[in-house]
Coordinates of C-alpha atoms and ligand atoms in Angstrom, one line a residue:
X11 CA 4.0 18.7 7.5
X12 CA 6.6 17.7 10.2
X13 CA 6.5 13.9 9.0
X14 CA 5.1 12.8 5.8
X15 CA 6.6 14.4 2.3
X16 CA 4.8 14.0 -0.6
X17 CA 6.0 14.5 -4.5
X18 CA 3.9 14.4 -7.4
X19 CA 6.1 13.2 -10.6
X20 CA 3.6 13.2 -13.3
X21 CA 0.3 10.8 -12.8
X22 CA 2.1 9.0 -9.9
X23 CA 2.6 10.4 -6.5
X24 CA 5.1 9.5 -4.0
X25 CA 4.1 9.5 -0.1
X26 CA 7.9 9.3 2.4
X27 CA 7.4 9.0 6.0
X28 CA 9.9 11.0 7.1
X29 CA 11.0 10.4 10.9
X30 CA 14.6 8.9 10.3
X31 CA 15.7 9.3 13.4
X32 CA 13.3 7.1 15.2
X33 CA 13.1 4.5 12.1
X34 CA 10.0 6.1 11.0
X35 CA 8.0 4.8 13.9
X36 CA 4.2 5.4 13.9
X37 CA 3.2 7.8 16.3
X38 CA 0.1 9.7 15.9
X39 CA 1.2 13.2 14.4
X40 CA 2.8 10.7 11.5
X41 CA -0.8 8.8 11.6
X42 CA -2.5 11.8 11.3
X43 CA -0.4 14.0 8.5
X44 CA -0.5 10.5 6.5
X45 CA -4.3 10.9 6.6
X46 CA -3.8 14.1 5.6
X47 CA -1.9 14.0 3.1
X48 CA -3.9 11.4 1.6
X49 CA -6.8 14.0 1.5
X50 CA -4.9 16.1 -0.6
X51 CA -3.3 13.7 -3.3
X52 CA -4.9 15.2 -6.3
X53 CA -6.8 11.8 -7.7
X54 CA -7.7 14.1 -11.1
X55 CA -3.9 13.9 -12.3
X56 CA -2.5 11.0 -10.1
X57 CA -3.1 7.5 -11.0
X58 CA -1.0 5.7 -8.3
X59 CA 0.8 6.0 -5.3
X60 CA 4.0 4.8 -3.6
X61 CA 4.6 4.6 -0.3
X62 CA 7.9 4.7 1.1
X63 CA 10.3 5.4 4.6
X64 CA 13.0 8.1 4.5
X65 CA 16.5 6.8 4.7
X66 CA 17.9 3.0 3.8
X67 CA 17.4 1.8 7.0
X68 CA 13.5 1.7 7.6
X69 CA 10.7 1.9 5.6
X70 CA 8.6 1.9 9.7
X71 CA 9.9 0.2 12.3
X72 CA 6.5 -0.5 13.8
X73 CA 4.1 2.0 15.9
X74 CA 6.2 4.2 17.9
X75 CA 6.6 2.6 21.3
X76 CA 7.8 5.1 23.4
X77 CA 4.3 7.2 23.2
X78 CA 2.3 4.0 23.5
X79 CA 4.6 2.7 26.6
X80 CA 1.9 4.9 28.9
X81 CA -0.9 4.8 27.1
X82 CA -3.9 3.8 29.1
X83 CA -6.3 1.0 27.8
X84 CA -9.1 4.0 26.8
X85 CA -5.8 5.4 25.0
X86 CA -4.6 2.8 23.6
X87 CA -7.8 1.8 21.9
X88 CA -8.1 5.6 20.5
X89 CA -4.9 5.1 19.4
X90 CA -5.5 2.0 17.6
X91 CA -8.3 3.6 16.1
X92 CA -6.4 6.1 14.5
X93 CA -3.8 3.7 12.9
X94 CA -6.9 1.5 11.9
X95 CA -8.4 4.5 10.2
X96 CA -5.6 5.5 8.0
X97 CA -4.4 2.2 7.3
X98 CA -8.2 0.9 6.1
X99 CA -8.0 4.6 4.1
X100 CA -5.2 3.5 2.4
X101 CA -6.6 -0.1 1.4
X102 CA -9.8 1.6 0.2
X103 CA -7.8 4.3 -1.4
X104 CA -9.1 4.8 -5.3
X105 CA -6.0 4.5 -6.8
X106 CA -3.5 1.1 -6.8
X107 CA -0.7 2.4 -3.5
X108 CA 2.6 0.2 -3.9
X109 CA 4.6 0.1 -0.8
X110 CA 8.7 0.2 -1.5
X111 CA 10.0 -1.4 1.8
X112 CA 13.5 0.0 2.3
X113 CA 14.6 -1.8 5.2
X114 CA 13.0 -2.5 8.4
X115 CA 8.6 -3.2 8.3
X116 CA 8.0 -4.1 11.7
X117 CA 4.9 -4.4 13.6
X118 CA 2.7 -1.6 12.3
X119 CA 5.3 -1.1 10.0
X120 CA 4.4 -4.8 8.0
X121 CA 1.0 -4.1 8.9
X122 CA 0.8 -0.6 6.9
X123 CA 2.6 -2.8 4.1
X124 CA 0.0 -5.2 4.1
X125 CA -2.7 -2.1 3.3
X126 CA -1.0 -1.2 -0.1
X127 CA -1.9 -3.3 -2.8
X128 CA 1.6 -4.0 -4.1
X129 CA 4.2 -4.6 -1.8
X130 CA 8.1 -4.5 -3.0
X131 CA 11.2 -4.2 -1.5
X132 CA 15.3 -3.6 -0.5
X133 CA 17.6 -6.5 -0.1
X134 CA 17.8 -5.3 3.2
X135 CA 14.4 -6.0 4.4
X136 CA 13.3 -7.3 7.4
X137 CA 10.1 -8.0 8.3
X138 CA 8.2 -9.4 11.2
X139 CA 5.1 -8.9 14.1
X140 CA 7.3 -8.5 17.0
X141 CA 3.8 -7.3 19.3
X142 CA 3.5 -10.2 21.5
X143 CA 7.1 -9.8 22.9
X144 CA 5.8 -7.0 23.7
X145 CA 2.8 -7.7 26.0
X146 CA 0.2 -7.1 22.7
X147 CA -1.4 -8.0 20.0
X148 CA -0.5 -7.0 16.2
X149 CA -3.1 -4.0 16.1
X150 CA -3.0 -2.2 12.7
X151 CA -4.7 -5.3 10.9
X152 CA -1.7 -8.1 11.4
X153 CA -3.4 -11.0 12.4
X154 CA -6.1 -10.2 9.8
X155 CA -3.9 -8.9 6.8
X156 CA -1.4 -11.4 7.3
X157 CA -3.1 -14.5 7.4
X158 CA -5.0 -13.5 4.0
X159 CA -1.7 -12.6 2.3
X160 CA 0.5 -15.6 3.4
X161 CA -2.0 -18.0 4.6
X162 CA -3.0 -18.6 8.1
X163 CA -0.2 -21.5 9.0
X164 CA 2.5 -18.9 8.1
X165 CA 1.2 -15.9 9.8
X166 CA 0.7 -18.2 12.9
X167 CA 3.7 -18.8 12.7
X168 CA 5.5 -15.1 12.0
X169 CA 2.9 -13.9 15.0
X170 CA 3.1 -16.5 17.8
X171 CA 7.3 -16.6 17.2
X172 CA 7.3 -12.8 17.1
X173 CA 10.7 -14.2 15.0
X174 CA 11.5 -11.6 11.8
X175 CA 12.3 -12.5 8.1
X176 CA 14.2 -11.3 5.6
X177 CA 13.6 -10.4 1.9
X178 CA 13.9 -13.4 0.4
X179 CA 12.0 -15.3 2.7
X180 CA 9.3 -12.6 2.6
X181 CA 9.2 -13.2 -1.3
X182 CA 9.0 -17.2 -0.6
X183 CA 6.1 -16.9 1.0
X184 CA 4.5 -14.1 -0.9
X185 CA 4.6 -11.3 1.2
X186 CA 6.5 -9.1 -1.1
X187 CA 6.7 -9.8 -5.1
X188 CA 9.7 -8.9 -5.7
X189 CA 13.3 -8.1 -4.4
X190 CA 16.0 -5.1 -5.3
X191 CA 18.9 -3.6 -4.4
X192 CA 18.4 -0.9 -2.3
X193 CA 19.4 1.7 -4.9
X194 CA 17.2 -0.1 -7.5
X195 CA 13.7 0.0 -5.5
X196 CA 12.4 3.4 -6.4
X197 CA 13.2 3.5 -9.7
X198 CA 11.3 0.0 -9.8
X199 CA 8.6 0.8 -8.1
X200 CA 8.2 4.4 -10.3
X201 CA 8.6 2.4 -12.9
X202 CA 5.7 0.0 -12.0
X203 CA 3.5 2.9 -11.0
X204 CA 4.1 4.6 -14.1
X205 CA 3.2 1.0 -15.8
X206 CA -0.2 1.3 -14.0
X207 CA -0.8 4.7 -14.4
X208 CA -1.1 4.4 -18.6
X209 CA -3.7 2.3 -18.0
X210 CA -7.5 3.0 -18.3
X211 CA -7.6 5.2 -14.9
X212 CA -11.3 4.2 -14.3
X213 CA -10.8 0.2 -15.5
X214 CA -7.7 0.2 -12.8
X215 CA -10.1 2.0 -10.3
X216 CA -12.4 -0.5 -10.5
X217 CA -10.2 -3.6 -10.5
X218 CA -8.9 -2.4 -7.5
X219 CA -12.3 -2.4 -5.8
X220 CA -13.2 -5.8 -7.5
X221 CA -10.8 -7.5 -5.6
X222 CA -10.9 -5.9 -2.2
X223 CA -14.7 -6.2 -1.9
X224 CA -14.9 -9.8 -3.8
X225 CA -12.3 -10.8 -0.7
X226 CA -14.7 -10.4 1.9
X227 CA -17.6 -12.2 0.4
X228 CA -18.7 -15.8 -0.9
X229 CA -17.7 -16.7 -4.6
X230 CA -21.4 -16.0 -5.9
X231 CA -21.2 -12.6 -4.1
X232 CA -18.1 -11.3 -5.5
X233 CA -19.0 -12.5 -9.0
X234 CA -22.2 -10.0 -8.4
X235 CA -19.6 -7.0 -7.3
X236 CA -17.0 -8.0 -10.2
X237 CA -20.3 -7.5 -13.3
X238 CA -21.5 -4.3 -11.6
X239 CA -17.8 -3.0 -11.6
X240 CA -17.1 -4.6 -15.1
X241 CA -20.6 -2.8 -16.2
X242 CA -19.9 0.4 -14.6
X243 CA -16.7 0.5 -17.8
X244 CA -18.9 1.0 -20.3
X245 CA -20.0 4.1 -22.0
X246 CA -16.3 6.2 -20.5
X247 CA -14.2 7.8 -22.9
X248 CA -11.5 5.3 -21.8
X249 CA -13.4 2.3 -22.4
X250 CA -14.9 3.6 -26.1
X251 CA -11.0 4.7 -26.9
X252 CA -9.2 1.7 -25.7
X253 CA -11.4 -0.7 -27.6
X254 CA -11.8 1.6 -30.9
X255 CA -8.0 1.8 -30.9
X256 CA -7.5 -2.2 -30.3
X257 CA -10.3 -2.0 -33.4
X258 CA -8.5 0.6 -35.6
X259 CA -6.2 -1.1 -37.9
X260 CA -3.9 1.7 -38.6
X261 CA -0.4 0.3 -37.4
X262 CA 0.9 4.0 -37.9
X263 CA -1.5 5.1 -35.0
X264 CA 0.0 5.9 -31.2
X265 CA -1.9 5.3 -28.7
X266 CA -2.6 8.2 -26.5
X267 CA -3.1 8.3 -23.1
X268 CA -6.4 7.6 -21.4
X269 CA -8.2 10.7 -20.2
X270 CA -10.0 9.2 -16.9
X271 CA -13.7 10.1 -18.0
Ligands
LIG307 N1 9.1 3.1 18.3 C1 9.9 4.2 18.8 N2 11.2 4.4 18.5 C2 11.8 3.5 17.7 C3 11.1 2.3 17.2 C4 9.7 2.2 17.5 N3 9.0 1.2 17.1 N4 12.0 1.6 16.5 C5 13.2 2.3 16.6 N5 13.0 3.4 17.3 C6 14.1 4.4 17.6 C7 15.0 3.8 18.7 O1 14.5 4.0 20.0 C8 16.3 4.7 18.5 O2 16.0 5.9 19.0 P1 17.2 6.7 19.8 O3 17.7 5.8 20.9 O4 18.3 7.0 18.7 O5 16.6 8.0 20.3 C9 16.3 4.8 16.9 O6 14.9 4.6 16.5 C10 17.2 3.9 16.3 O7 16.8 2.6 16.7 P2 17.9 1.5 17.3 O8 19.0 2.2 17.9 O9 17.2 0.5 18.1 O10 18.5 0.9 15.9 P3 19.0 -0.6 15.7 O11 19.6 -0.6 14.4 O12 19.9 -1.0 16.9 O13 17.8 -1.6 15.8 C11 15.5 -2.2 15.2 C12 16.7 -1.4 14.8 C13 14.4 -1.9 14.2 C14 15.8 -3.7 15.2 C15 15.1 -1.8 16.7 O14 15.0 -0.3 16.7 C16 13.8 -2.3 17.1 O15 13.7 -3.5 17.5 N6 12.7 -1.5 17.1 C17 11.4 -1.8 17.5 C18 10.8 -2.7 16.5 C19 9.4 -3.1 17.0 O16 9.3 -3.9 18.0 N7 8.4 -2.7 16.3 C20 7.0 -3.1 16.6 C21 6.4 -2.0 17.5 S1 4.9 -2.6 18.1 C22 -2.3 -1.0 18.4 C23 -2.1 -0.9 17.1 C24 -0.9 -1.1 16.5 C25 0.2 -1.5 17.3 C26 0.0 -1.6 18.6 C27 -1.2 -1.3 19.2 N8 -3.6 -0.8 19.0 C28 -4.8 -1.3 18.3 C29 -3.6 -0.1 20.2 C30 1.4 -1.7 16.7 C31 2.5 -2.1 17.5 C32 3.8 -2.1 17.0 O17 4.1 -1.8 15.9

């Protein structure tokens, strides 16, 4: 692939947009490799993904704007569809994705941010929805993803202003949940994906899927979702050896690690 690398370190995989030289802008051969290359993350051995920009400048500085510049609106909607598509593939992506924001998440950039589950990030930071300076709308999910992380007022706020903010402002508000120095964010964030990955593969799965789809619906709704999900535990391997270890009162015993069956 011309733009996306991909490195599987044990049960977590590690997804780098790779286009340095243009801040890892969005354009669609990145949009379309990162689809790809989601297709092929092997989901029997990997139990979580990072997602991450090349360099310690950007993780994305937005959707590229030179290739949308002359889009038309047919174009520009196709275009739109494509970033959708990938971005709502990550969200709904079986396994937990953490996003380790290494300097500049702009536009499309926050937005593809706001599709991973976990979002951490460099000192040097920046984040913002820049679109309506220029003559659009936040289109990869901003004013939607946004207002449901932060709260409306806020993302009103960051969208209408167009005005960035930096890491620790980002963590005020809960945008990101945590800060590091730059040289300390992927080892964090392996570190946090390896913490996941021990876990009960098919438990984490679900979890995951609990809270997405109990977010789009009423209370009494997602409780429904949450039992059939909660149900749908019993009977693995995981579930019968998690619980019989908890039950086994050998101290001398060490635990092993979950199958994902
Ligand atoms: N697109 C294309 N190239 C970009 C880019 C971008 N978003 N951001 C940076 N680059 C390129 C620069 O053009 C420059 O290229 P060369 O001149 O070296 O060839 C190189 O990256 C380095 O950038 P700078 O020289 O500008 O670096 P600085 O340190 O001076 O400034 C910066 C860094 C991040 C503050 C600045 O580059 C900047 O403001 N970039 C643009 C940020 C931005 O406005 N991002 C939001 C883009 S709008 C839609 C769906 C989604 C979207 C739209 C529509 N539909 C539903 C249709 C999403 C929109 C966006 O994301």
């Amino acid at each position: 692939m011309e733009f996306i690398l991909y490195e599987q370190k044990g049960a977590i995989g590690i997804l780098t947009i790779n286009r340095e030289k243009a801040l890892n802008a969005l354009n669609s051969t990145v949009l379309e490799e990162l689809s790809t290359a989601l297709d092929n993350v092997n989901l029997d051995e990997v139990r979580c993904l990072i997602l991450t920009g090349a360099g310690q400048k950007s993780f994305v500085a937005g959707a590229d704007i030179g290739e949308m510049s002359t889009l038309t609106k047919a174009e520009g909607e196709a275009f739109g569809k494509k970033g959708n598509d990938v971005f709502r593939k990550l969200e709904t992506f079986p396994i937990p994705v953490i996003a380790a924001i290494n300097g500049f998440a702009l536009g499309g950039g926050c937005e593809i941010s706001m599709s991973c589950d976990i979002r951490i990030c460099s000192e040097n930071a920046v984040f913002g929805q820049p679109e309506v300076g220029l003559g659009i709308t936040p289109g990869f999910g901003g004013t939607q993803r946004l207002a449901r992380l932060v709260g409306a007022g806020m993302a009103k706020q960051m969208i209408y202003t167009a005005r960035n903010i930096k890491a620790d402002e980002a963590l005020r508000i809960g945008l990101v949940n945590a800060v590091y120095p730059q040289e300390e964010l992927m080892p964090a964030a392996e570190k946090m994906a390896n913490g996941i990955a021990k876990n009960a593969p098919i438990a984490v799965r679900n979890c995951k899927k609990a809270i997405n789809e109990g977010l789009d619906v009423d209370m009494d709704q997602a409780i429904v979702i949450e039992e059939k999900l909660f149900g749908d535990c019993f009977e693995t391997e995981d579930q019968k050896y998690g619980m019989a270890f908890f039950l086994d009162k050998n101290k001398e015993k060490v635990k092993e690690p979950f199958k994902n069956c």
